[in-house]
PDB file of C-alpha atoms in Angstrom:
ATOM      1  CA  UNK A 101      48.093  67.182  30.515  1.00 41.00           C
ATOM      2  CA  UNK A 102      47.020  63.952  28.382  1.00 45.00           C
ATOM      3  CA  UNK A 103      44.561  62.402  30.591  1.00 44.00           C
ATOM      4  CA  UNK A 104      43.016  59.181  29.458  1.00 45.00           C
ATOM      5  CA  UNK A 105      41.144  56.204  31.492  1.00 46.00           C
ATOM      6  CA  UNK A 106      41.635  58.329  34.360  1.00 53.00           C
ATOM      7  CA  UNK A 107      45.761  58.537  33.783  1.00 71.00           C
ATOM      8  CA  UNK A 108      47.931  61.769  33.285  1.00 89.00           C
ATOM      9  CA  UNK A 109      51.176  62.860  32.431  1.00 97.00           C
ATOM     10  CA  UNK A 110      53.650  62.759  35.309  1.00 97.00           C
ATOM     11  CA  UNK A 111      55.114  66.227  36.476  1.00 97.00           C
ATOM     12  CA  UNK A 112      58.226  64.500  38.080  1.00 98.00           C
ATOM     13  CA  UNK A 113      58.223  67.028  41.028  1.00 98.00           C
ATOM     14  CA  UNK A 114      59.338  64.712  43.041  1.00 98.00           C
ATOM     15  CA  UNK A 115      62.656  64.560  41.982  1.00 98.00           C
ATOM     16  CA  UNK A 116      65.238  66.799  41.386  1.00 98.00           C
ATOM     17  CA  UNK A 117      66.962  66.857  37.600  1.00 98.00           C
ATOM     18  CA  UNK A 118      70.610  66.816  36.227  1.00 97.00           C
ATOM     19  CA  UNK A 119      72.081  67.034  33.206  1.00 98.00           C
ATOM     20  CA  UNK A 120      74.974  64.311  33.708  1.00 98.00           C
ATOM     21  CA  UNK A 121      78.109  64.481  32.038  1.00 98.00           C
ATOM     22  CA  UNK A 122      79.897  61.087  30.814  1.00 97.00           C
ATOM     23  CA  UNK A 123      83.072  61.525  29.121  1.00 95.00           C
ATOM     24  CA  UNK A 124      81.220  64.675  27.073  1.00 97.00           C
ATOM     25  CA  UNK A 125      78.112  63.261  26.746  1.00 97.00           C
ATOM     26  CA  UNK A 126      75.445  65.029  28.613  1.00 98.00           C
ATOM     27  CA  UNK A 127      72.051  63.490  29.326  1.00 98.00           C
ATOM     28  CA  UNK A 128      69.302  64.329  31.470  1.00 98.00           C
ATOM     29  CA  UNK A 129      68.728  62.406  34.431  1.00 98.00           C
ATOM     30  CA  UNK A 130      66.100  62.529  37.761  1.00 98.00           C
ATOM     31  CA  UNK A 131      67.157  61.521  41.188  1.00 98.00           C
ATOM     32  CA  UNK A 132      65.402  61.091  44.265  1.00 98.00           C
ATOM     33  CA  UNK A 133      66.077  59.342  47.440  1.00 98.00           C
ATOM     34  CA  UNK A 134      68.830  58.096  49.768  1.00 97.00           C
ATOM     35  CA  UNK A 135      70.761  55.474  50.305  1.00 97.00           C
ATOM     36  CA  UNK A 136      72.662  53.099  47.756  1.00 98.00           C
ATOM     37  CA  UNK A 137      72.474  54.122  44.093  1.00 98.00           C
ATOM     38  CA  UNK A 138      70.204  52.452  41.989  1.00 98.00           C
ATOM     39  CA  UNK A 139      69.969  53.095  37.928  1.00 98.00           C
ATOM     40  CA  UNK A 140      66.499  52.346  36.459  1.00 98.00           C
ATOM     41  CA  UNK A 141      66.358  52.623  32.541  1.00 98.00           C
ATOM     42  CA  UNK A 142      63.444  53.242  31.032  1.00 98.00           C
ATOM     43  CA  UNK A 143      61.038  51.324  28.880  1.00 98.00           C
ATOM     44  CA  UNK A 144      59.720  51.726  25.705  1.00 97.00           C
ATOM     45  CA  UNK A 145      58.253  54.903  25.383  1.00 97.00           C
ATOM     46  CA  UNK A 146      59.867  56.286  27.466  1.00 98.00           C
ATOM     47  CA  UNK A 147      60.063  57.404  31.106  1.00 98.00           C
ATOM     48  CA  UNK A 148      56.589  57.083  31.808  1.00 98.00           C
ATOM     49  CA  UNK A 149      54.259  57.492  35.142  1.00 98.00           C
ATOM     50  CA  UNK A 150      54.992  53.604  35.484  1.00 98.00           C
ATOM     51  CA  UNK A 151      58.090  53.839  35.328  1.00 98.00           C
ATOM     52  CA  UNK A 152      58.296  56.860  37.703  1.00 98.00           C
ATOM     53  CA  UNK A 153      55.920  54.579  40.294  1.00 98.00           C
ATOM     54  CA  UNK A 154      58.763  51.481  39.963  1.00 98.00           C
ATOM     55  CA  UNK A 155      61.141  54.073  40.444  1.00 98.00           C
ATOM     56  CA  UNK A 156      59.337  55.668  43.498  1.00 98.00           C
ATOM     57  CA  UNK A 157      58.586  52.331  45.088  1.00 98.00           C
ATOM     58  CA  UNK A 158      62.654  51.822  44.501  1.00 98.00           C
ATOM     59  CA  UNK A 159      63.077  55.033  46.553  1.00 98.00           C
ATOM     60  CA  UNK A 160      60.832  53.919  49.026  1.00 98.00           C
ATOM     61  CA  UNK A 161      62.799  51.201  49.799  1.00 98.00           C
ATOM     62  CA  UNK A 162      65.641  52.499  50.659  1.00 97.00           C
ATOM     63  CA  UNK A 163      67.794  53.764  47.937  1.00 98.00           C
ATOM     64  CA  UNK A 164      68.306  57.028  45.489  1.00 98.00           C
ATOM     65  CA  UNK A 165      67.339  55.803  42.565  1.00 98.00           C
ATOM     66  CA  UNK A 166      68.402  57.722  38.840  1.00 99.00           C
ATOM     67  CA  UNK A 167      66.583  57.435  36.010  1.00 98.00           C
ATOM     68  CA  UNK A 168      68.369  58.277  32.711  1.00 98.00           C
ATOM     69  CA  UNK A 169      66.074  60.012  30.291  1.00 98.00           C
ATOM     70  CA  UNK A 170      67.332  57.432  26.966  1.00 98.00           C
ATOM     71  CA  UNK A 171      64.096  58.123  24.489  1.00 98.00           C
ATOM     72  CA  UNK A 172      60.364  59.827  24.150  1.00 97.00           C
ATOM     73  CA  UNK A 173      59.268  62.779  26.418  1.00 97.00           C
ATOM     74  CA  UNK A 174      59.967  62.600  30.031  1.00 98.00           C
ATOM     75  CA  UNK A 175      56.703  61.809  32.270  1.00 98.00           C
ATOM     76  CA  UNK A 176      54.795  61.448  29.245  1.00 97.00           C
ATOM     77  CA  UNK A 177      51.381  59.101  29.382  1.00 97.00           C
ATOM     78  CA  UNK A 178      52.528  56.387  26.556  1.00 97.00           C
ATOM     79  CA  UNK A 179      50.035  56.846  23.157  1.00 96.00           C
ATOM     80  CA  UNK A 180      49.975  54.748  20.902  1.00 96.00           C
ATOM     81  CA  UNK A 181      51.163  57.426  18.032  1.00 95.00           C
ATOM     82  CA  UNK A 182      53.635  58.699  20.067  1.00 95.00           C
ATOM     83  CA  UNK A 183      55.251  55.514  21.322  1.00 96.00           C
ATOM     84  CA  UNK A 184      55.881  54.278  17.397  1.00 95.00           C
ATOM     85  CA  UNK A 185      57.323  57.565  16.806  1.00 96.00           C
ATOM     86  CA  UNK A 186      59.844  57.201  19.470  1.00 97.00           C
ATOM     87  CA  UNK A 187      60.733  53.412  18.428  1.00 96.00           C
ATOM     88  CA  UNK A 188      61.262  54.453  14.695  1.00 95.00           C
ATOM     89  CA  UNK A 189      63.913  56.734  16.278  1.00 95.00           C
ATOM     90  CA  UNK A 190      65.032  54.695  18.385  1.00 96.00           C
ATOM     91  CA  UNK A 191      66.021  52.128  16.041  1.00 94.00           C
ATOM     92  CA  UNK A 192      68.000  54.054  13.911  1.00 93.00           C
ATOM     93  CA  UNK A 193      69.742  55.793  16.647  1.00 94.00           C
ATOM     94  CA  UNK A 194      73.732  55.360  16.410  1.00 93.00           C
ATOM     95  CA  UNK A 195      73.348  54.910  20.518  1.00 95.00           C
ATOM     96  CA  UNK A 196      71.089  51.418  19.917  1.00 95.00           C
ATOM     97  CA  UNK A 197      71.969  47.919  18.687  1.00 94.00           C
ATOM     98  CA  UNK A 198      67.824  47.096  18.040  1.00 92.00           C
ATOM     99  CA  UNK A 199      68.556  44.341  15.888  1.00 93.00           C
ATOM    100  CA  UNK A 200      70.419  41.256  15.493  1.00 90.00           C
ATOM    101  CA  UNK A 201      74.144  40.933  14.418  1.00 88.00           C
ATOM    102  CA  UNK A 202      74.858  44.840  15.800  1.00 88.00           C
ATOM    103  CA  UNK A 203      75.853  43.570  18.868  1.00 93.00           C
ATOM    104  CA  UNK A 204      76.497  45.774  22.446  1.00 96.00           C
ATOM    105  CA  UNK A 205      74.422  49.253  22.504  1.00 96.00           C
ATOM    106  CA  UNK A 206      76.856  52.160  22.355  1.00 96.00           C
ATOM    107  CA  UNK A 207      74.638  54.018  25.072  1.00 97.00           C
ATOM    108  CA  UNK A 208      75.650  51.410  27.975  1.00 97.00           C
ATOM    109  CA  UNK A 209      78.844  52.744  28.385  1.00 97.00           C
ATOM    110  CA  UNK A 210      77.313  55.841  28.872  1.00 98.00           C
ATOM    111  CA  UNK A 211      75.055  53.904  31.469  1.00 98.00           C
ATOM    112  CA  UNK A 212      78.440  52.322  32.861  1.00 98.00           C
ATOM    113  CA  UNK A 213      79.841  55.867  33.799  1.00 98.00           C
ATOM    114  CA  UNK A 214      76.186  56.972  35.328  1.00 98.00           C
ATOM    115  CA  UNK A 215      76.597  54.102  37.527  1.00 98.00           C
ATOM    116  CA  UNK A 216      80.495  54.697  38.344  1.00 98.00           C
ATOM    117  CA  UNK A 217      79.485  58.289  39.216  1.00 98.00           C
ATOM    118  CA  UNK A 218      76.199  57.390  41.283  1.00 98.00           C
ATOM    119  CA  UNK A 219      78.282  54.533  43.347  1.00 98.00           C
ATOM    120  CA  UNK A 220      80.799  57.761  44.273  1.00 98.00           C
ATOM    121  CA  UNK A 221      77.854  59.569  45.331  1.00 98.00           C
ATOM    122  CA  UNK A 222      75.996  57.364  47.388  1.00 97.00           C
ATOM    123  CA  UNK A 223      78.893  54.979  48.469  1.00 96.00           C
ATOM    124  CA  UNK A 224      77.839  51.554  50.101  1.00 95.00           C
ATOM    125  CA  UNK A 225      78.570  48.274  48.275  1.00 96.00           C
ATOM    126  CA  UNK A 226      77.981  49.050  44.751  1.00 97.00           C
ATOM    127  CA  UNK A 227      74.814  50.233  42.523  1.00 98.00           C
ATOM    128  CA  UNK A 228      71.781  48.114  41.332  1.00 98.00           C
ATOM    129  CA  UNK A 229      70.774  47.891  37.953  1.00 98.00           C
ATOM    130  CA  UNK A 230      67.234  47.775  36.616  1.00 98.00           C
ATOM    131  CA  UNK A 231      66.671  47.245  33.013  1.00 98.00           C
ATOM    132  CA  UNK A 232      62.715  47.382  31.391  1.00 98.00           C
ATOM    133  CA  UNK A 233      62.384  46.075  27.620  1.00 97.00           C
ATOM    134  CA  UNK A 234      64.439  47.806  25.292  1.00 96.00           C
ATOM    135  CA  UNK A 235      66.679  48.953  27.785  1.00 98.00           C
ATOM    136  CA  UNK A 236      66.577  44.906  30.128  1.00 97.00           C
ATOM    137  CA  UNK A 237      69.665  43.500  28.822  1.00 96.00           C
ATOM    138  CA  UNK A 238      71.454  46.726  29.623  1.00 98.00           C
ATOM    139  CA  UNK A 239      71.457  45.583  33.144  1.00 98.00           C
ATOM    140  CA  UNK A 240      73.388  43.070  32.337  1.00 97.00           C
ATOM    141  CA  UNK A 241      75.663  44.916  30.084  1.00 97.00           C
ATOM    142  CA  UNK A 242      75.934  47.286  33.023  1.00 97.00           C
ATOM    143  CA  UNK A 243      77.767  44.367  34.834  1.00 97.00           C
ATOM    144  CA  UNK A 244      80.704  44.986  33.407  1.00 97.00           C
ATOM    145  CA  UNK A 245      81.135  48.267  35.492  1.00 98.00           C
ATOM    146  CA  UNK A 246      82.721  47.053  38.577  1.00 98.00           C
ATOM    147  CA  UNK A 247      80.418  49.163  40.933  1.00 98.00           C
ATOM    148  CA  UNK A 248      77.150  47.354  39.871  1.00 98.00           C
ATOM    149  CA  UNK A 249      76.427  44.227  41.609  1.00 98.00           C
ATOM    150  CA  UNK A 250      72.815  43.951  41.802  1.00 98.00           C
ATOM    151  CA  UNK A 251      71.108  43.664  37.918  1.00 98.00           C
ATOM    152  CA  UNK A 252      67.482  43.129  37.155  1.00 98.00           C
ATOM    153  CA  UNK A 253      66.345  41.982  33.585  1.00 98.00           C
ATOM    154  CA  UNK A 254      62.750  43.102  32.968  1.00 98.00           C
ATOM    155  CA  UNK A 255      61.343  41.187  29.503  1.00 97.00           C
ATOM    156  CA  UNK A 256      64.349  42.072  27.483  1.00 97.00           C
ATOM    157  CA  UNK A 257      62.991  42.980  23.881  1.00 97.00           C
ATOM    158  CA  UNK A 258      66.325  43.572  22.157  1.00 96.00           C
ATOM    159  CA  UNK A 259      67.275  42.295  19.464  1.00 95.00           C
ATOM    160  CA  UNK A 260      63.860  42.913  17.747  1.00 95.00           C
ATOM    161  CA  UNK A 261      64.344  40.497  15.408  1.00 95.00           C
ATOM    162  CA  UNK A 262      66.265  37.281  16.997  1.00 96.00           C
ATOM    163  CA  UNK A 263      64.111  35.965  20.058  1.00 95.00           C
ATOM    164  CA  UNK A 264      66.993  34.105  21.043  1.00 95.00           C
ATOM    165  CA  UNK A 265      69.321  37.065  20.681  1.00 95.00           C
ATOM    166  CA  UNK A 266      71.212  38.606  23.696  1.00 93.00           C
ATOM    167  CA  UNK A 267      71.682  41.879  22.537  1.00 94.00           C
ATOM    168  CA  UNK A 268      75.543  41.657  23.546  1.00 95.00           C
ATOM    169  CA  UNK A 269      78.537  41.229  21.360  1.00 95.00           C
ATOM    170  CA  UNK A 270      80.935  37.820  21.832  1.00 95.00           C
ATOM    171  CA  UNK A 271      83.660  40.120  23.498  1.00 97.00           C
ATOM    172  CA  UNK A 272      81.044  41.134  26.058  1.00 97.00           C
ATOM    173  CA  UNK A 273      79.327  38.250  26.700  1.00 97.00           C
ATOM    174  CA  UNK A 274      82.399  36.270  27.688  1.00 97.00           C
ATOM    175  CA  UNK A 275      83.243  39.307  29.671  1.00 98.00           C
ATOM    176  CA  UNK A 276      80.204  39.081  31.480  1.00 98.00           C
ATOM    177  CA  UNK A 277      79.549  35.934  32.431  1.00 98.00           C
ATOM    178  CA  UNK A 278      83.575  35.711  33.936  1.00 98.00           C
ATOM    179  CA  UNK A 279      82.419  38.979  35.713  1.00 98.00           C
ATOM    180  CA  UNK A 280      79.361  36.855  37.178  1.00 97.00           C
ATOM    181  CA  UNK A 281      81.444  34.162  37.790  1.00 97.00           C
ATOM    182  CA  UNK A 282      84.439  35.659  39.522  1.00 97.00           C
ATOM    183  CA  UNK A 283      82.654  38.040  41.658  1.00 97.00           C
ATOM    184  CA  UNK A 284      79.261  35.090  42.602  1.00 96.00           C
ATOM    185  CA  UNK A 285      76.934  37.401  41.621  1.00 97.00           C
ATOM    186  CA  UNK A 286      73.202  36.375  40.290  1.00 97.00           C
ATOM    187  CA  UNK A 287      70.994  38.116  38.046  1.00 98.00           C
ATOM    188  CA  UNK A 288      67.725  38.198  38.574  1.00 98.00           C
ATOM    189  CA  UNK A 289      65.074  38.457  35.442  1.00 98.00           C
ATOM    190  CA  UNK A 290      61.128  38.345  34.931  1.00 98.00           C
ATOM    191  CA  UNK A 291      59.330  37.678  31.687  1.00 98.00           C
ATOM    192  CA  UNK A 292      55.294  36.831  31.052  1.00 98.00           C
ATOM    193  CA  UNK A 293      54.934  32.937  29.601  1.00 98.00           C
ATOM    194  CA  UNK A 294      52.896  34.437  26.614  1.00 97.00           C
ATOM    195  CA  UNK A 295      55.085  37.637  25.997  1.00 98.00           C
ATOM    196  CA  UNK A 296      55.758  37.620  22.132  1.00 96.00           C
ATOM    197  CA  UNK A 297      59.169  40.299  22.678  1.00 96.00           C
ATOM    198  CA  UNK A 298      60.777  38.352  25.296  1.00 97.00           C
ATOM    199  CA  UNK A 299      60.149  34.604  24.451  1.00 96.00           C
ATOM    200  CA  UNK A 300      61.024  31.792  26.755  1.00 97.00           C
ATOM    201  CA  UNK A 301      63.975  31.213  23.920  1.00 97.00           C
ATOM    202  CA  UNK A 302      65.505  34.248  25.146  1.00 97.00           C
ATOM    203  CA  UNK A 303      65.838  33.092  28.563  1.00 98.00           C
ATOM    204  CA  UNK A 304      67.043  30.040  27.773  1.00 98.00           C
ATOM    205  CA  UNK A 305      70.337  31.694  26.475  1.00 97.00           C
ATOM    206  CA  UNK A 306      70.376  34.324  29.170  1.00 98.00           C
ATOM    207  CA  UNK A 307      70.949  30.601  31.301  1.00 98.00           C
ATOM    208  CA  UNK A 308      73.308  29.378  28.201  1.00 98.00           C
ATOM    209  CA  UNK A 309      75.113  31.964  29.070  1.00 98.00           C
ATOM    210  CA  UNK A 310      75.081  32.270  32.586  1.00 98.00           C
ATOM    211  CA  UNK A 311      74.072  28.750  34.297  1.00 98.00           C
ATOM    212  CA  UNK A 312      72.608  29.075  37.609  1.00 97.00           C
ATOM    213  CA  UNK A 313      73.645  32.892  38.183  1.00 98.00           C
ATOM    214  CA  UNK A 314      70.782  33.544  35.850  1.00 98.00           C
ATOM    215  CA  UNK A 315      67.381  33.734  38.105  1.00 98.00           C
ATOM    216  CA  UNK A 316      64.346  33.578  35.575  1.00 98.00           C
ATOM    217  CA  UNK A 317      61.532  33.862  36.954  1.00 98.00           C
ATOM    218  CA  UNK A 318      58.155  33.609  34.424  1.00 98.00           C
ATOM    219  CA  UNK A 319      54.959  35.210  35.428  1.00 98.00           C
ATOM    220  CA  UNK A 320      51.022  33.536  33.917  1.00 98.00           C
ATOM    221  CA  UNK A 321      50.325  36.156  31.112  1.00 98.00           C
ATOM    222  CA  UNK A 322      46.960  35.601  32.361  1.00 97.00           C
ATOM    223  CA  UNK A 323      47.991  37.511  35.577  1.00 98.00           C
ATOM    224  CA  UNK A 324      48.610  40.913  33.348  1.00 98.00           C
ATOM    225  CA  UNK A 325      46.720  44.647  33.215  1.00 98.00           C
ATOM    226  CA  UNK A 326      44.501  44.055  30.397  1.00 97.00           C
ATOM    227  CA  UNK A 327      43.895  47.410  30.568  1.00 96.00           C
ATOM    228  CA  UNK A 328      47.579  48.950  29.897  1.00 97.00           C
ATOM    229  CA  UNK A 329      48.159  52.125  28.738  1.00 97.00           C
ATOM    230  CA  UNK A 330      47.503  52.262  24.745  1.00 97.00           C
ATOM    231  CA  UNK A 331      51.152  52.169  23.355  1.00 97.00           C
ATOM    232  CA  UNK A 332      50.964  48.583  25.100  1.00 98.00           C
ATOM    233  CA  UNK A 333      47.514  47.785  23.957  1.00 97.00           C
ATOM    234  CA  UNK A 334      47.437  49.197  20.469  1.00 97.00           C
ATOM    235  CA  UNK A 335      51.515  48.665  20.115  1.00 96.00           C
ATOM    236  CA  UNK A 336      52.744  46.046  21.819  1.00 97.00           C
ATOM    237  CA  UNK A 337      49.365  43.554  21.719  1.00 97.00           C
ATOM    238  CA  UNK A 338      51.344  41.365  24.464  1.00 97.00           C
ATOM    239  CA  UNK A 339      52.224  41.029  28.255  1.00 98.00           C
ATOM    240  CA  UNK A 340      55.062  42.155  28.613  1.00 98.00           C
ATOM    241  CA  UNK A 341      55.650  45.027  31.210  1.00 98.00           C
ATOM    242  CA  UNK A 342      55.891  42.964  34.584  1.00 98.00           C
ATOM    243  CA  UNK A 343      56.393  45.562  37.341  1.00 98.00           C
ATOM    244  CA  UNK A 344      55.165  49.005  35.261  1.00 98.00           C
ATOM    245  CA  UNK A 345      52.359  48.912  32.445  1.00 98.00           C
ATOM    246  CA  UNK A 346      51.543  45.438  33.025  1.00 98.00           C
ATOM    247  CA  UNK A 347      51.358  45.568  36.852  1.00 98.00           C
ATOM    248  CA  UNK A 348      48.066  44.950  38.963  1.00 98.00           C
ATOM    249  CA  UNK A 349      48.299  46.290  42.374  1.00 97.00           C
ATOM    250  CA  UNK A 350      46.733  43.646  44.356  1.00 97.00           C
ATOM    251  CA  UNK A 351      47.420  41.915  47.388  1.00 97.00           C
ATOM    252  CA  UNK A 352      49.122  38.298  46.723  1.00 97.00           C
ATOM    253  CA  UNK A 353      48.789  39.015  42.303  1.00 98.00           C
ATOM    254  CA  UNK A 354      52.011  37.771  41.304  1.00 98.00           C
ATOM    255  CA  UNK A 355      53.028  41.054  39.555  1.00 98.00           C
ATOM    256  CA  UNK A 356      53.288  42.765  43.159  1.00 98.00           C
ATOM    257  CA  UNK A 357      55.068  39.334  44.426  1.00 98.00           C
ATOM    258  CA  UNK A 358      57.704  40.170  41.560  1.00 98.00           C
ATOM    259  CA  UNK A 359      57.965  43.914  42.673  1.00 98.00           C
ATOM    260  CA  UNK A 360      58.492  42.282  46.148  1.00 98.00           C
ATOM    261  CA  UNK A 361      61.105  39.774  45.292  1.00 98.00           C
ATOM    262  CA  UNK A 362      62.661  43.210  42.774  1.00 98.00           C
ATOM    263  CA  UNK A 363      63.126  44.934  45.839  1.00 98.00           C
ATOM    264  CA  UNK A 364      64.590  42.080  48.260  1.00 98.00           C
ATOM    265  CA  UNK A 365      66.845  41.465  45.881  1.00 98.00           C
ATOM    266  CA  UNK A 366      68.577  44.970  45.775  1.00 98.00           C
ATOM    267  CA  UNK A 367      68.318  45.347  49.264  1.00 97.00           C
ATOM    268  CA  UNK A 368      70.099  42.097  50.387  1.00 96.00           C
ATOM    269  CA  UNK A 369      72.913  43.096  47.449  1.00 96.00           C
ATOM    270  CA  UNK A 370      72.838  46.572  48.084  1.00 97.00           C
ATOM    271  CA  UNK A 371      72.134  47.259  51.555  1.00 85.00           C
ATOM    272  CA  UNK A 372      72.447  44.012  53.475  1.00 66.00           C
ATOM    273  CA  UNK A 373      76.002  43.284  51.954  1.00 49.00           C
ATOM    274  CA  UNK A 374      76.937  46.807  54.105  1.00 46.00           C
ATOM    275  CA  UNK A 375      76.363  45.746  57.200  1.00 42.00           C
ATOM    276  CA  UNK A 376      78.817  44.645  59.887  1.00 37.00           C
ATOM    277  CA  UNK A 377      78.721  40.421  59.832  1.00 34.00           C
ATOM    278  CA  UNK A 378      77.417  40.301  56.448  1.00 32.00           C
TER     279      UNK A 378
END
C-alpha cells in the first residue's frame, strides 16, 4: 500500500489478467467487461488507479475493455521518484520511438495484434482505441489495424523533443490518413490550452495530416486537478492528463464533459454501427 492525500495503490481485482501472446511476444494484460473490445494504453507511469477508473468507466459503458501493461508497476499510485525511473527506461527502450526523427514505436504492432485478437473475441464492428500521453498517438498508429475504427488521442507527448512531431514515420502517416480517408473514419483527440507536452502545434499537424477527420477538442488548463498525483505535480508541472490525473469529477466541469463525449464516441462507432438500420 502507498497511500498518500488519501490515494492508494490499486489491487486490480476487478479484472481478470493474461499474459497475451503476439507473434512471441508475451505481455501482460487486464480485461474486464463485455461487449465490443476496447484497448486503453496506459499513461506515463504507468497503469495507474486513474487509469484503471477511465478504464472502469469504459467498462461501464458497455464494452470489455484491455489494458496492456507497456511500463512502471501495474496499479501503482504514480511518485514522483518512481515515475522518472520508469521514463528513463522508457526512453531507451528498443519498443519506443520517444524522440524525434525515430519515427513509428516498435510496440504498436504489438498493440495492432492485441487489437486483432480482442476484435475476434468480442466480435461487433471493430475495437476502439484509447491512447493517454506517451502512449496517445498510438491510437492512431493503431488505425492501421483494420479492426480498429474508433481512436482517441489523449495529450499526445511523443516525440519529447519536437512539439510539432507526430510520432509516426512518412510510410505510416500516409498510410494512415488513406486508412481515415477510405474507410470515413474521425479521430477524436483532447489536449489542455496550457499543456507544455502536447502544444497546440501538435494538433495543428495531427489536422495537417488529417483535415477534418481530426476532432481536437482543447480543454481551459484552468479547468485541471491542481491537486494531481505527485509524478504530475513534481514531474510533469503541467495540465495535461484530461480524463485520468487531471480529471475533476464534477457535474457540468468540462473534464467529465470530455469523459462524456470519450464515451459517445466509442459507443456510436462501436456499438451503434451494430445495430440493424445503422
Amino acid at each position: 500500500m502507498n497511500a498518500a492525500n488519501g490515494r492508494s495503490d490499486d489491487a486490480i481485482a476487478d479484472f481478470s489478467h493474461r499474459l497475451v501472446d503476439v507473434d512471441g511476444v508475451m505481455k501482460m494484460v487486464h480485461v474486464a467487461g463485455s461487449g465490443p473490445a476496447v484497448v486503453l494504453m496506459p499513461e506515463m507511469p504507468g497503469v495507474s488507479p486513474d487509469v484503471l477508473r477511465l478504464a472502469r468507466w469504459v467498462r461501464d459503458a458497455g464494452f470489455t475493455v484491455y489494458v496492456p501493461s507497456l511500463f512502471g508497476t501495474d496499479g501503482a499510485y504514480p511518485t514522483a521518484e518512481g515515475g522518472e525511473e520508469v521514463i528513463r527506461r522508457t526512453c531507451v527502450s528498443a519498443e519506443f520511438r520517444a524522440f524525434a526523427g525515430g519515427g513509428t514505436s516498435p510496440v504498436t504492432v504489438w498493440l495492432r495484434g492485441l487489437a486483432r485478437q480482442a476484435h475476434a473475441e468480442c466480435g461487433g464492428p471493430g475495437v476502439g482505441a484509447i491512447g493517454l500521453c506517451f502512449t496517445g498517438n498510438f491510437a492512431l498508429t493503431m488505425m492501421l489495424e483494420p479492426a480498429v475504427i474508433a481512436s482517441v488521442v489523449n495529450h499526445p507527448s511523443l516525440p519529447l523533443d519536437d512539439p510539432a512531431g507526430l510520432e509516426l514515420s512518412d510510410e505510416d502517416a500516409h498510410a494512415v490518413k488513406e486508412r481515415v480517408s477510405r474507410d470515413g473514419l474521425k479521430v477524436l483527440a483532447y489536449r489542455f490550452d496550457n499543456d507544455r507536452w502536447c502544444t497546440g502545434q501538435r494538433f495543428a499537424a495531427y489536422r495537417t495530416l488529417l483535415g477534418d477527420a481530426f476532432d481536437g477538442r482543447v480543454l481551459p488548463g484552468g479547468s485541471a486537478n491542481t491537486d494531481p498525483p505527485p509524478f504530475f505535480r513534481d514531474i510533469v508541472q503541467t495540465p495535461h492528463s484530461v480524463v485520468t490525473a487531471h480529471f475533476i469529477d464534477e457535474d457540468g466541469h468540462p473534464t467529465v464533459k470530455a469523459r462524456t463525449e470519450i464515451l459517445t464516441y466509442l459507443t456510436d462507432r462501436l456499438r451503434q454501427a451494430s445495430r440493424p438500420g445503422l
